[in-house]
Coordinates of C-alpha atoms in Angstrom, one line a residue:
Chain A
X2 CA 7.3 -97.4 -107.9
X3 CA 5.5 -98.6 -111.0
X4 CA 3.5 -101.7 -111.0
X5 CA 5.6 -103.2 -113.8
X6 CA 8.8 -103.2 -111.8
X7 CA 7.3 -105.3 -109.1
X8 CA 7.5 -108.9 -110.0
X9 CA 5.0 -111.6 -109.4
X10 CA 5.7 -114.6 -107.3
X11 CA 5.5 -116.9 -110.3
X12 CA 8.7 -115.5 -111.6
X13 CA 7.7 -113.3 -114.5
X14 CA 10.5 -110.8 -114.7
X15 CA 14.2 -110.5 -114.7
X16 CA 16.1 -112.4 -112.0
X17 CA 18.6 -110.2 -110.1
X18 CA 20.1 -113.1 -108.2
X19 CA 20.4 -116.7 -109.5
X20 CA 21.5 -119.3 -107.0
X21 CA 22.3 -122.7 -108.7
X22 CA 22.9 -125.9 -106.8
X23 CA 24.7 -124.3 -103.8
X24 CA 26.1 -126.9 -101.4
X25 CA 28.3 -126.4 -98.3
X26 CA 29.7 -129.0 -96.1
X27 CA 31.7 -128.6 -92.9
X28 CA 33.6 -131.8 -92.6
X29 CA 30.9 -134.5 -92.5
X30 CA 28.1 -132.0 -91.8
X31 CA 26.1 -131.0 -94.9
X32 CA 24.7 -127.6 -93.9
X33 CA 23.4 -126.8 -97.4
X34 CA 22.6 -129.6 -99.9
X35 CA 22.1 -128.2 -103.4
X36 CA 19.8 -125.2 -103.2
X37 CA 18.6 -123.4 -106.3
X38 CA 16.4 -120.4 -106.6
X39 CA 15.9 -117.1 -108.3
X40 CA 15.3 -113.7 -106.8
X41 CA 13.4 -111.3 -109.0
X42 CA 13.7 -107.6 -109.4
X43 CA 11.9 -105.6 -106.7
X44 CA 10.5 -108.5 -104.7
X45 CA 10.9 -109.1 -101.0
X46 CA 11.8 -112.8 -100.7
X47 CA 11.6 -114.4 -97.3
X48 CA 13.9 -117.3 -96.4
X49 CA 12.7 -119.2 -93.4
X50 CA 13.3 -122.5 -91.8
X51 CA 13.9 -124.1 -88.4
X52 CA 17.2 -123.5 -86.5
X53 CA 20.1 -125.3 -88.3
X54 CA 18.3 -125.5 -91.6
X55 CA 21.2 -123.8 -93.4
X56 CA 19.8 -120.3 -93.9
X57 CA 22.8 -118.3 -92.6
X58 CA 25.3 -120.7 -94.3
X59 CA 23.4 -120.2 -97.6
X60 CA 23.6 -116.4 -97.1
X61 CA 27.3 -116.6 -96.3
X62 CA 27.9 -118.6 -99.5
X63 CA 26.0 -116.2 -101.6
X64 CA 27.8 -113.2 -100.1
X65 CA 31.4 -114.5 -100.3
X66 CA 31.9 -115.0 -96.6
X67 CA 32.1 -118.7 -97.2
X68 CA 33.2 -120.6 -100.3
X69 CA 30.5 -123.0 -101.3
X70 CA 31.5 -126.7 -101.8
X71 CA 29.7 -126.6 -105.1
X72 CA 27.3 -124.5 -107.1
X73 CA 27.2 -121.0 -108.6
X74 CA 25.8 -117.6 -107.8
X75 CA 25.0 -115.0 -110.5
X76 CA 24.0 -111.4 -110.2
X77 CA 22.3 -110.0 -113.4
X78 CA 23.5 -113.1 -115.2
X79 CA 27.1 -112.6 -114.3
X80 CA 28.8 -115.2 -112.1
X81 CA 30.0 -113.8 -108.8
X82 CA 30.9 -117.1 -107.0
X83 CA 34.1 -116.7 -105.0
X84 CA 34.2 -112.9 -105.0
X85 CA 35.2 -111.3 -101.8
X86 CA 32.4 -109.6 -99.8
X87 CA 33.8 -106.1 -100.5
X88 CA 33.8 -106.9 -104.3
X89 CA 30.2 -108.1 -104.1
X90 CA 29.3 -104.9 -102.3
X91 CA 30.7 -102.9 -105.2
X92 CA 28.4 -104.9 -107.5
X93 CA 25.4 -103.5 -105.6
X94 CA 24.9 -106.3 -103.1
X95 CA 24.5 -105.3 -99.5
X96 CA 23.8 -107.2 -96.3
X97 CA 23.1 -107.1 -92.6
X98 CA 24.3 -109.7 -90.1
X99 CA 22.4 -111.9 -87.7
X100 CA 24.3 -110.4 -84.7
X101 CA 24.5 -106.7 -84.4
X102 CA 27.2 -105.2 -86.6
X103 CA 27.4 -101.5 -86.1
X104 CA 30.6 -99.6 -85.3
X105 CA 30.2 -98.7 -81.6
X106 CA 32.9 -96.0 -81.4
X107 CA 31.6 -94.1 -84.4
X108 CA 28.5 -91.9 -84.3
X109 CA 25.3 -92.8 -86.1
X110 CA 26.1 -90.3 -88.8
X111 CA 29.7 -91.6 -89.1
X112 CA 28.4 -95.2 -89.4
X113 CA 26.3 -94.2 -92.3
X114 CA 29.1 -92.3 -94.1
X115 CA 31.3 -95.3 -93.6
X116 CA 28.7 -97.5 -95.2
X117 CA 28.7 -95.4 -98.3
X118 CA 32.2 -93.9 -98.6
X119 CA 33.9 -96.8 -100.5
X120 CA 31.5 -96.2 -103.4
X121 CA 33.0 -92.7 -103.9
X122 CA 36.0 -92.2 -106.2
X123 CA 39.0 -94.4 -105.9
X124 CA 41.0 -95.4 -102.8
X125 CA 43.6 -92.8 -103.7
X126 CA 41.1 -90.0 -104.4
X127 CA 39.3 -90.7 -101.1
X128 CA 42.5 -89.6 -99.3
X129 CA 41.9 -86.1 -100.6
X130 CA 38.1 -86.0 -100.0
X131 CA 36.5 -84.1 -97.1
X132 CA 36.0 -86.2 -94.0
X133 CA 32.4 -87.0 -94.9
X134 CA 33.3 -88.0 -98.5
X135 CA 30.5 -85.7 -99.6
X136 CA 28.0 -88.1 -98.1
X137 CA 27.0 -85.9 -95.1
X138 CA 23.6 -84.9 -96.7
X139 CA 22.9 -88.4 -97.9
X140 CA 23.6 -89.8 -94.4
X141 CA 21.3 -87.2 -92.9
X142 CA 18.5 -88.2 -95.3
X143 CA 19.0 -91.9 -94.4
X144 CA 19.0 -91.0 -90.6
X145 CA 15.7 -89.1 -91.0
X146 CA 14.3 -91.9 -93.2
X147 CA 15.0 -94.5 -90.5
X148 CA 13.7 -92.0 -87.8
X149 CA 17.1 -91.8 -86.0
X150 CA 17.3 -88.0 -86.3
X151 CA 17.5 -87.4 -82.5
X152 CA 20.5 -89.8 -82.3
X153 CA 22.6 -88.4 -85.2
X154 CA 25.7 -87.5 -83.2
X155 CA 25.4 -90.3 -80.5
X156 CA 28.0 -93.1 -80.6
X157 CA 26.4 -96.2 -82.0
X158 CA 27.5 -98.2 -79.0
X159 CA 25.3 -96.1 -76.8
X160 CA 22.1 -96.8 -78.7
X161 CA 19.5 -99.4 -77.6
X162 CA 19.4 -102.7 -79.4
X163 CA 16.4 -101.8 -81.5
X164 CA 17.9 -98.5 -82.5
X165 CA 21.1 -100.3 -83.5
X166 CA 19.1 -102.7 -85.6
X167 CA 17.5 -99.8 -87.4
X168 CA 21.0 -98.2 -87.9
X169 CA 22.3 -101.6 -89.1
X170 CA 19.5 -101.8 -91.7
X171 CA 20.0 -98.1 -92.7
X172 CA 23.7 -98.8 -93.3
X173 CA 22.9 -101.5 -95.8
X174 CA 21.1 -99.0 -98.0
X175 CA 23.7 -96.2 -97.9
X176 CA 25.5 -97.3 -101.1
X177 CA 22.2 -97.5 -103.0
X178 CA 22.3 -101.3 -103.4
X179 CA 20.1 -103.2 -105.9
X180 CA 20.0 -106.3 -103.8
X181 CA 19.9 -106.4 -100.0
X182 CA 20.2 -109.5 -97.9
X183 CA 18.9 -109.1 -94.4
X184 CA 19.8 -111.7 -91.8
X185 CA 17.2 -111.7 -89.0
X186 CA 16.5 -108.0 -89.0
X187 CA 13.8 -108.4 -86.4
X188 CA 15.8 -110.6 -84.0
X189 CA 15.7 -109.2 -80.5
X190 CA 13.8 -106.1 -81.6
X191 CA 10.8 -105.2 -79.4
X192 CA 7.3 -104.8 -80.8
X193 CA 7.3 -101.0 -81.3
X194 CA 10.6 -101.0 -83.1
X195 CA 9.5 -104.0 -85.1
X196 CA 6.6 -102.1 -86.6
X197 CA 8.9 -99.2 -87.5
X198 CA 11.5 -101.5 -89.0
X199 CA 9.0 -103.3 -91.2
X200 CA 7.3 -100.1 -92.3
X201 CA 10.7 -98.6 -93.2
X202 CA 11.9 -101.6 -95.1
X203 CA 8.7 -101.7 -97.2
X204 CA 9.2 -97.9 -97.8
X205 CA 12.7 -98.4 -99.1
X206 CA 11.6 -101.3 -101.3
X207 CA 8.8 -99.1 -102.7
X208 CA 10.9 -96.0 -103.2
X209 CA 14.1 -97.4 -104.5
X210 CA 12.9 -100.6 -106.1
X211 CA 15.7 -102.5 -104.3
X212 CA 15.3 -106.3 -104.1
X213 CA 15.4 -107.9 -100.6
X214 CA 16.1 -111.4 -99.4
X215 CA 15.2 -111.7 -95.7
X216 CA 16.0 -114.5 -93.3
X217 CA 13.7 -114.3 -90.3
X218 CA 12.3 -116.4 -87.5
X219 CA 9.5 -114.0 -86.6
X220 CA 6.7 -115.5 -88.7
X221 CA 4.3 -112.6 -88.2
X222 CA 7.0 -110.2 -89.4
X223 CA 8.1 -112.3 -92.4
X224 CA 4.6 -113.2 -93.5
X225 CA 3.5 -109.5 -93.6
X226 CA 6.8 -108.2 -95.1
X227 CA 7.5 -110.7 -97.9
X228 CA 5.9 -111.2 -101.2
X229 CA 7.3 -114.7 -101.6
X230 CA 8.7 -117.2 -99.2
X231 CA 11.2 -120.1 -99.5
X232 CA 11.3 -122.7 -96.7
X233 CA 14.6 -124.5 -96.0
X234 CA 14.9 -127.6 -93.8
X235 CA 18.0 -129.7 -93.4
X236 CA 19.8 -127.8 -96.1
X237 CA 17.2 -128.2 -98.8
X238 CA 14.2 -126.2 -100.1
X239 CA 11.0 -127.9 -98.9
X240 CA 8.4 -125.3 -100.0
X241 CA 8.1 -122.1 -102.0
X242 CA 5.3 -119.7 -102.6
X243 CA 3.3 -116.7 -101.4
X244 CA 2.9 -116.3 -97.6
X245 CA -0.7 -117.5 -97.4
X246 CA 0.1 -120.9 -99.0
X247 CA 3.3 -121.4 -97.0
X248 CA 1.3 -120.8 -93.8
X249 CA -0.9 -123.8 -94.5
X250 CA 1.7 -126.1 -96.1
X251 CA 1.8 -129.4 -94.2
X252 CA 5.5 -129.9 -95.0
X253 CA 6.4 -126.6 -93.4
X254 CA 4.3 -127.3 -90.4
X255 CA 5.9 -130.7 -90.1
X256 CA 9.4 -129.2 -90.3
X257 CA 8.7 -126.6 -87.7
X258 CA 6.8 -128.7 -85.2
X259 CA 9.2 -131.6 -85.4
X260 CA 9.2 -135.2 -86.6
Chain B
X18 CA 32.3 -85.2 -79.7
X19 CA 34.1 -85.9 -76.5
X20 CA 35.2 -83.2 -74.1
X21 CA 38.9 -84.0 -74.7
X22 CA 38.6 -83.9 -78.5
X23 CA 36.8 -80.5 -78.3
X24 CA 39.8 -78.9 -76.7
X25 CA 42.5 -80.6 -78.8
X26 CA 42.9 -78.0 -81.4
X27 CA 43.2 -74.8 -79.3
X28 CA 45.4 -76.7 -76.8
X29 CA 47.6 -77.7 -79.7
X30 CA 48.1 -74.0 -80.9
X31 CA 49.0 -72.9 -77.3
X32 CA 51.3 -75.8 -76.9
X33 CA 53.0 -75.0 -80.1
X34 CA 53.7 -71.4 -79.1
X35 CA 55.0 -72.5 -75.7
X36 CA 57.1 -75.2 -77.3
X37 CA 58.7 -72.8 -79.8
X38 CA 59.4 -70.2 -77.1
X39 CA 60.3 -72.3 -74.1
X40 CA 63.8 -73.4 -74.9
X41 CA 64.9 -70.0 -76.2
X42 CA 66.6 -67.2 -74.3
X43 CA 63.9 -64.7 -73.8
X44 CA 65.9 -62.1 -71.7
X45 CA 66.2 -60.0 -74.9
X46 CA 62.4 -59.6 -74.9
X47 CA 62.4 -58.5 -71.2
X48 CA 61.3 -61.9 -69.9
X49 CA 63.6 -63.3 -67.2
X50 CA 64.0 -66.7 -68.8
X51 CA 67.3 -67.9 -70.1
X52 CA 66.0 -70.9 -72.0
X53 CA 67.3 -74.5 -72.2
X54 CA 70.9 -75.5 -72.1
X55 CA 72.4 -78.0 -74.6
X56 CA 71.2 -81.1 -72.7
X57 CA 67.7 -79.8 -72.3
X58 CA 67.5 -79.0 -76.0
X59 CA 68.7 -82.5 -76.8
X60 CA 66.0 -84.1 -74.6
X61 CA 63.2 -82.0 -75.9
X62 CA 64.3 -82.7 -79.5
X63 CA 64.5 -86.4 -78.7
X64 CA 61.0 -86.2 -77.3
X65 CA 59.6 -84.9 -80.6
X66 CA 61.5 -87.4 -82.7
X67 CA 60.2 -90.2 -80.4
X68 CA 56.7 -88.8 -80.7
X69 CA 56.9 -89.0 -84.5
X70 CA 57.8 -92.7 -84.4
X71 CA 55.1 -93.2 -81.8
X72 CA 52.5 -91.5 -84.0
X73 CA 53.2 -94.3 -86.5
X74 CA 52.7 -96.9 -83.9
X75 CA 49.5 -95.2 -82.9
X76 CA 48.2 -95.2 -86.4
X77 CA 48.9 -99.0 -86.8
X78 CA 47.7 -100.1 -83.4
X79 CA 45.4 -97.4 -82.0
X80 CA 43.5 -96.5 -85.1
X81 CA 43.8 -99.5 -87.4
X82 CA 43.9 -102.2 -84.7
X83 CA 46.9 -104.0 -86.2
X84 CA 50.1 -104.8 -84.3
X85 CA 53.7 -103.9 -84.7
X86 CA 56.8 -104.8 -82.7
X87 CA 59.3 -103.3 -85.2
X88 CA 59.0 -99.5 -85.0
X89 CA 62.6 -99.1 -83.7
X90 CA 63.7 -101.2 -86.7
X91 CA 62.0 -98.7 -89.1
X92 CA 63.6 -95.9 -87.1
X93 CA 66.9 -97.6 -87.8
X94 CA 66.2 -98.0 -91.5
X95 CA 65.3 -94.3 -91.6
X96 CA 68.4 -93.2 -89.6
X97 CA 70.8 -95.3 -91.6
X98 CA 69.3 -94.3 -94.9
X99 CA 69.8 -90.7 -93.9
X100 CA 73.3 -91.2 -92.5
X101 CA 74.5 -93.2 -95.5
X102 CA 73.0 -91.0 -98.2
X103 CA 74.2 -87.7 -96.6
X104 CA 77.7 -88.8 -95.4
X105 CA 78.7 -91.2 -98.3
X106 CA 76.8 -89.8 -101.3
X107 CA 76.3 -86.2 -100.3
X108 CA 72.5 -86.4 -101.1
X109 CA 70.6 -83.2 -100.0
X110 CA 68.8 -83.6 -96.7
X111 CA 65.2 -83.5 -97.9
X112 CA 65.9 -86.0 -100.7
X113 CA 67.3 -88.4 -98.0
X114 CA 64.4 -87.6 -95.7
X115 CA 61.9 -88.6 -98.4
X116 CA 63.9 -91.6 -99.3
X117 CA 63.9 -92.8 -95.6
X118 CA 60.2 -92.5 -95.4
X119 CA 59.6 -94.1 -98.8
X120 CA 61.9 -97.0 -98.1
X121 CA 60.1 -97.8 -94.8
X122 CA 56.7 -97.5 -96.6
X123 CA 57.8 -100.1 -99.2
X124 CA 59.3 -102.4 -96.6
X125 CA 56.1 -102.0 -94.6
X126 CA 54.0 -103.1 -97.6
X127 CA 56.2 -106.1 -98.2
X128 CA 56.2 -107.1 -94.5
X129 CA 52.5 -106.7 -94.3
X130 CA 51.7 -109.0 -97.2
X131 CA 52.3 -112.4 -95.5
X132 CA 50.2 -111.2 -92.6
X133 CA 47.1 -110.4 -94.6
X134 CA 45.5 -113.8 -94.8
X135 CA 45.7 -114.4 -91.1
X136 CA 44.8 -112.9 -87.7
X137 CA 46.6 -109.8 -86.4
X138 CA 48.9 -111.6 -84.0
X139 CA 50.7 -113.1 -87.0
X140 CA 51.6 -109.6 -88.0
X141 CA 53.1 -109.1 -84.6
X142 CA 55.3 -112.2 -85.0
X143 CA 56.4 -111.2 -88.5
X144 CA 57.4 -107.7 -87.2
X145 CA 59.2 -109.3 -84.2
X146 CA 61.3 -111.4 -86.5
X147 CA 61.9 -108.4 -88.7
X148 CA 63.0 -106.2 -85.8
X149 CA 65.7 -108.8 -84.9
X150 CA 66.7 -109.2 -88.5
X151 CA 67.2 -105.4 -89.0
X152 CA 69.2 -105.1 -85.8
X153 CA 71.5 -108.0 -86.8
X154 CA 71.9 -106.6 -90.3
X155 CA 72.9 -103.2 -89.0
X156 CA 75.3 -104.8 -86.5
X157 CA 76.9 -107.3 -88.8
X158 CA 77.1 -105.7 -92.2
X159 CA 80.0 -103.6 -91.3
X160 CA 80.9 -102.7 -94.9
X161 CA 77.7 -100.8 -95.2
X162 CA 76.6 -99.7 -91.7
X163 CA 79.9 -99.5 -89.9
X164 CA 78.7 -102.4 -87.6
X165 CA 79.0 -101.6 -83.9
X166 CA 81.2 -98.6 -84.7
X167 CA 78.3 -97.0 -86.4
X168 CA 78.4 -93.9 -88.6
X169 CA 79.8 -90.7 -87.4
X170 CA 79.4 -87.0 -88.2
X171 CA 75.9 -87.3 -89.7
X172 CA 75.4 -83.6 -90.8
X173 CA 72.6 -81.4 -89.7
X174 CA 71.0 -79.8 -92.8
X175 CA 71.2 -76.2 -94.1
X176 CA 67.7 -75.0 -95.0
X177 CA 67.3 -71.9 -97.1
X178 CA 70.7 -70.9 -96.0
X179 CA 69.9 -71.4 -92.3
X180 CA 72.4 -73.7 -90.6
X181 CA 70.6 -76.0 -88.2
X182 CA 73.9 -77.0 -86.6
X183 CA 73.2 -75.0 -83.3
X184 CA 71.1 -77.1 -81.0
X185 CA 68.3 -74.5 -80.6
X186 CA 68.0 -74.1 -84.4
X187 CA 67.9 -77.8 -84.9
X188 CA 65.3 -78.1 -82.2
X189 CA 63.1 -75.6 -84.1
X190 CA 63.7 -77.6 -87.3
X191 CA 62.6 -80.8 -85.5
X192 CA 59.5 -78.9 -84.1
X193 CA 58.6 -77.7 -87.6
X194 CA 59.0 -81.2 -89.1
X195 CA 56.9 -82.6 -86.2
X196 CA 54.1 -80.1 -86.9
X197 CA 54.2 -81.0 -90.6
X198 CA 54.0 -84.7 -89.9
X199 CA 51.4 -84.3 -87.3
X200 CA 49.3 -82.2 -89.6
X201 CA 49.6 -84.9 -92.3
X202 CA 48.5 -87.5 -89.8
X203 CA 45.6 -85.4 -88.7
X204 CA 44.5 -84.9 -92.3
X205 CA 44.8 -88.6 -93.0
X206 CA 42.8 -89.5 -89.9
X207 CA 40.1 -87.0 -90.8
X208 CA 39.8 -88.3 -94.4
X209 CA 37.6 -91.2 -95.3
X210 CA 40.8 -93.3 -94.8
X211 CA 40.8 -92.6 -91.1
X212 CA 37.2 -93.8 -90.8
X213 CA 38.1 -97.0 -92.8
X214 CA 41.0 -97.6 -90.4
X215 CA 38.6 -97.4 -87.4
X216 CA 36.2 -99.8 -89.1
X217 CA 39.0 -102.2 -89.7
X218 CA 39.9 -102.1 -86.0
X219 CA 36.3 -102.4 -84.7
X220 CA 34.9 -105.0 -87.1
X221 CA 36.7 -106.1 -90.1
X222 CA 34.0 -108.6 -91.2
X223 CA 31.3 -105.9 -91.3
X224 CA 33.8 -103.4 -92.9
X225 CA 34.4 -105.9 -95.7
X226 CA 30.7 -106.3 -96.3
X227 CA 30.4 -102.5 -96.6
X228 CA 32.8 -102.6 -99.6
X229 CA 35.8 -101.6 -97.6
X230 CA 38.9 -103.3 -99.0
X231 CA 40.2 -104.5 -95.7
X232 CA 43.4 -106.0 -97.1
X233 CA 44.5 -102.8 -98.8
X234 CA 43.7 -100.6 -95.8
X235 CA 45.5 -102.9 -93.5
X236 CA 48.6 -102.7 -95.7
X237 CA 48.3 -98.9 -96.0
X238 CA 48.0 -98.4 -92.3
X239 CA 51.0 -100.5 -91.6
X240 CA 53.1 -98.9 -94.4
X241 CA 52.2 -95.3 -93.4
X242 CA 52.8 -96.1 -89.7
X243 CA 56.2 -97.6 -90.6
X244 CA 57.1 -94.6 -92.8
X245 CA 56.6 -92.4 -89.7
X246 CA 59.3 -94.6 -88.1
X247 CA 61.5 -93.9 -91.1
X248 CA 60.9 -90.1 -90.9
X249 CA 61.7 -90.2 -87.2
X250 CA 64.9 -92.0 -87.9
X251 CA 65.8 -89.4 -90.6
X252 CA 65.5 -86.7 -87.8
X253 CA 67.2 -88.9 -85.2
X254 CA 70.4 -89.4 -87.1
X255 CA 71.3 -85.7 -87.5
X256 CA 70.0 -85.1 -83.9
X257 CA 72.5 -87.5 -82.3
X258 CA 75.1 -87.0 -85.2
X259 CA 76.4 -90.5 -84.5
X260 CA 74.4 -93.6 -84.9
X261 CA 75.1 -97.2 -83.8
X262 CA 72.8 -100.3 -83.7
X263 CA 71.8 -100.2 -80.1
X264 CA 68.7 -97.8 -80.3
X265 CA 67.2 -99.9 -83.1
X266 CA 67.1 -103.3 -81.3
X267 CA 64.0 -105.2 -80.3
X268 CA 63.9 -103.7 -76.8
X269 CA 63.4 -100.2 -78.0
X270 CA 60.6 -101.4 -80.4
X271 CA 58.7 -102.8 -77.4
X272 CA 59.3 -99.5 -75.7
X273 CA 57.3 -97.7 -78.4
X274 CA 54.4 -100.0 -77.6
X275 CA 54.6 -99.1 -73.9
X276 CA 54.7 -95.4 -74.7
X277 CA 51.5 -95.7 -76.8
X278 CA 49.8 -97.7 -74.0
X279 CA 50.8 -95.1 -71.4
X280 CA 49.9 -92.1 -73.5
X281 CA 46.6 -93.3 -74.8
X282 CA 46.1 -95.6 -77.8
X283 CA 43.9 -94.2 -80.5
X284 CA 44.2 -90.6 -79.1
X285 CA 45.8 -88.1 -81.5
X286 CA 48.0 -86.6 -78.8
X287 CA 48.6 -90.0 -77.1
X288 CA 52.1 -90.4 -78.8
X289 CA 53.2 -87.0 -77.5
X290 CA 52.2 -87.8 -74.0
X291 CA 53.6 -91.3 -74.2
X292 CA 56.9 -90.1 -75.7
X293 CA 57.2 -87.5 -72.9
X294 CA 56.8 -90.2 -70.3
X295 CA 59.1 -92.6 -72.3
X296 CA 61.9 -90.0 -72.8
X297 CA 61.7 -87.8 -69.7
X298 CA 61.2 -90.4 -67.0
X299 CA 64.3 -92.4 -67.9
X300 CA 66.2 -89.2 -67.9
X301 CA 64.9 -88.1 -64.5
X302 CA 65.6 -91.5 -63.1
X303 CA 69.2 -91.5 -64.4
X304 CA 70.4 -90.8 -60.8
X305 CA 69.0 -94.2 -59.8
X306 CA 71.5 -95.7 -62.2
X307 CA 70.5 -99.3 -63.1
X308 CA 67.1 -99.0 -61.5
X309 CA 65.5 -96.7 -64.1
X310 CA 64.1 -99.5 -66.4
X311 CA 62.6 -101.3 -63.4
X312 CA 61.0 -98.1 -62.1
X313 CA 59.6 -97.3 -65.5
X314 CA 58.3 -100.9 -65.8
X315 CA 56.5 -100.5 -62.5
X316 CA 55.0 -97.2 -63.6
X317 CA 53.7 -98.8 -66.8
X318 CA 52.2 -101.7 -64.9
X319 CA 50.4 -99.4 -62.5
X320 CA 49.2 -97.3 -65.4
X321 CA 47.9 -100.3 -67.3
X322 CA 46.0 -101.5 -64.2
X323 CA 44.5 -98.2 -63.2
X324 CA 44.1 -96.5 -66.6
X325 CA 44.0 -99.1 -69.3
X326 CA 43.2 -96.4 -71.9
X327 CA 46.4 -94.4 -71.0
X328 CA 46.8 -91.0 -69.5
X329 CA 44.6 -89.3 -72.1
X330 CA 42.0 -92.0 -71.7
X331 CA 42.0 -91.3 -67.9
X332 CA 41.7 -87.6 -68.4
X333 CA 38.8 -88.1 -70.8
X334 CA 37.1 -90.4 -68.4
X335 CA 37.4 -87.8 -65.7
X336 CA 36.1 -85.0 -67.9
X337 CA 33.2 -86.9 -69.5
X338 CA 30.0 -87.1 -67.4
X339 CA 28.7 -90.6 -67.0
X340 CA 25.9 -91.5 -69.4
X341 CA 23.4 -94.3 -69.7
X342 CA 22.6 -96.1 -72.9
X343 CA 19.4 -95.1 -74.6
X344 CA 16.4 -97.2 -74.0
X345 CA 13.9 -98.1 -76.7
X346 CA 10.9 -95.9 -77.0
X347 CA 8.7 -98.4 -75.2
X348 CA 7.2 -97.9 -71.8
X349 CA 5.5 -101.3 -72.0
X350 CA 8.9 -103.2 -72.2
X351 CA 10.2 -101.4 -69.2
X352 CA 7.0 -102.0 -67.4
X353 CA 7.0 -105.7 -68.2
X354 CA 10.6 -106.0 -67.2
X355 CA 9.8 -104.4 -63.8
X356 CA 6.9 -106.8 -63.3
X357 CA 9.0 -109.8 -64.1
X358 CA 11.7 -108.7 -61.6
X359 CA 9.1 -108.1 -59.0
X360 CA 7.4 -111.5 -59.5
X361 CA 10.7 -113.4 -59.6
X362 CA 11.6 -111.6 -56.4
X363 CA 8.3 -112.7 -54.9
X364 CA 9.0 -116.2 -56.0
X365 CA 12.3 -116.2 -54.2
X366 CA 10.9 -114.9 -51.0
X367 CA 7.8 -117.1 -51.0

């Protein structure tokens, strides 16, 4: 990865994702209240905030799982607000979920093929493709990259929680996305697996230049993984900057420690 | 790969040879076996036709996780399409066969549309209403369907000069068509489509986020499954040679569901096992007269309670050694857990 592709925190570079004034209300509850930010090519942006600050709602608005009450989302300058999740995926945006989302009845290898197959040919032509849609080798490379080689033919449902998290993350990269949104990748993962997960995510970022947005509660994890951090509280951005300034920001400490 | 799946293919080949030879008179080959009589041939042909329709239900429910309560209605559409086209218009058999499947595919797409935006039980309700509608249509529109008098003398086809009129020849024809349709289903399920269907069943939200067009795949699964009902109907009409509305009512549609449950939902051979139970048991219980449906219902209830994954699920369970989930590669976590358990036990005792 060249130094020029990596973008500094002060926003010099091309934004991949532009979020403008996104708001989402559920009845009288204003979960997200007008959030705007840019995500630049190649960066790993952390999105943190106390429980109920609107992080996941914001994610779901960006990714088409929820329709925002107002605001727009653009990818490479092209408006994508209101597109279905599968359509966004075809535009190179991939995600993981807060709760585990692997397919338990499929093997590790099959899970990865599934994660990439819809990017091969058309729906009709896929009917005439071999079972692995020509992705067998790519799936094996991803398995080895995420150190799941010994579990290749195990059903995903039989894996440990941490291994499933790794698989979940690996699946998000199968289609070669430009932008990956990870919702609490470290949640519930033990220390050993956590180190592996962080190291692998950084490696993908380095090798493919993919841009990440990461929601995370584990401060240690997020501070060491991310190059820039946005802090949400009560549906609004209260701070933004590199990890070291966020760590000592009085507003952030206030938001986390209570009122 | 599970133990059961590993043996599926060789078992299939052996079963096919047996199925082709079993009903025939083998005394000419020096084997003291006179084969099946007319009634036996009818039952075994009916079993295969039922299995084709059940394969469709298995695709919709077992693989794609959708619901259908209208398979007998699609069987009816297929059977009447075949009967009308061949008796009234003199259309060649295979043209009528393709038309029966195509019509059911299109109707399946149209029926699936309203169910797309909502949860799967809604599809079940739509199909329930549709099953009743089709039955009423067949029964009441006498000008077209003959009403309760049905359509008589549905011809059995002549294929490459071979008349399939004799029961044994027609059985072989049904067996051939079953093999073709099963092979197509196998190929479909082994293609990326099959995996997309499984994803749709297991986790539609995640599937959508991986770029899988959940709406299109739902429709396709339902339409292809319904087309199998149409194909089965197009074989059923020349098998019985006389069709009336009764076999295409709501009750028989529910019966297909039970067959899939008993056979093993989501297993490739589940429909064949389920159809065997569903066709043979009522025949064997014929001597009990009115008690047959009750006995069958009790068998199904016992099956569902003892083997919720059907007969094939039960066999797989018995053949697969029990395994424990993988633990994370961390001794410390296990150790910490053990200490915690010990200390909490100490707390309780102290």
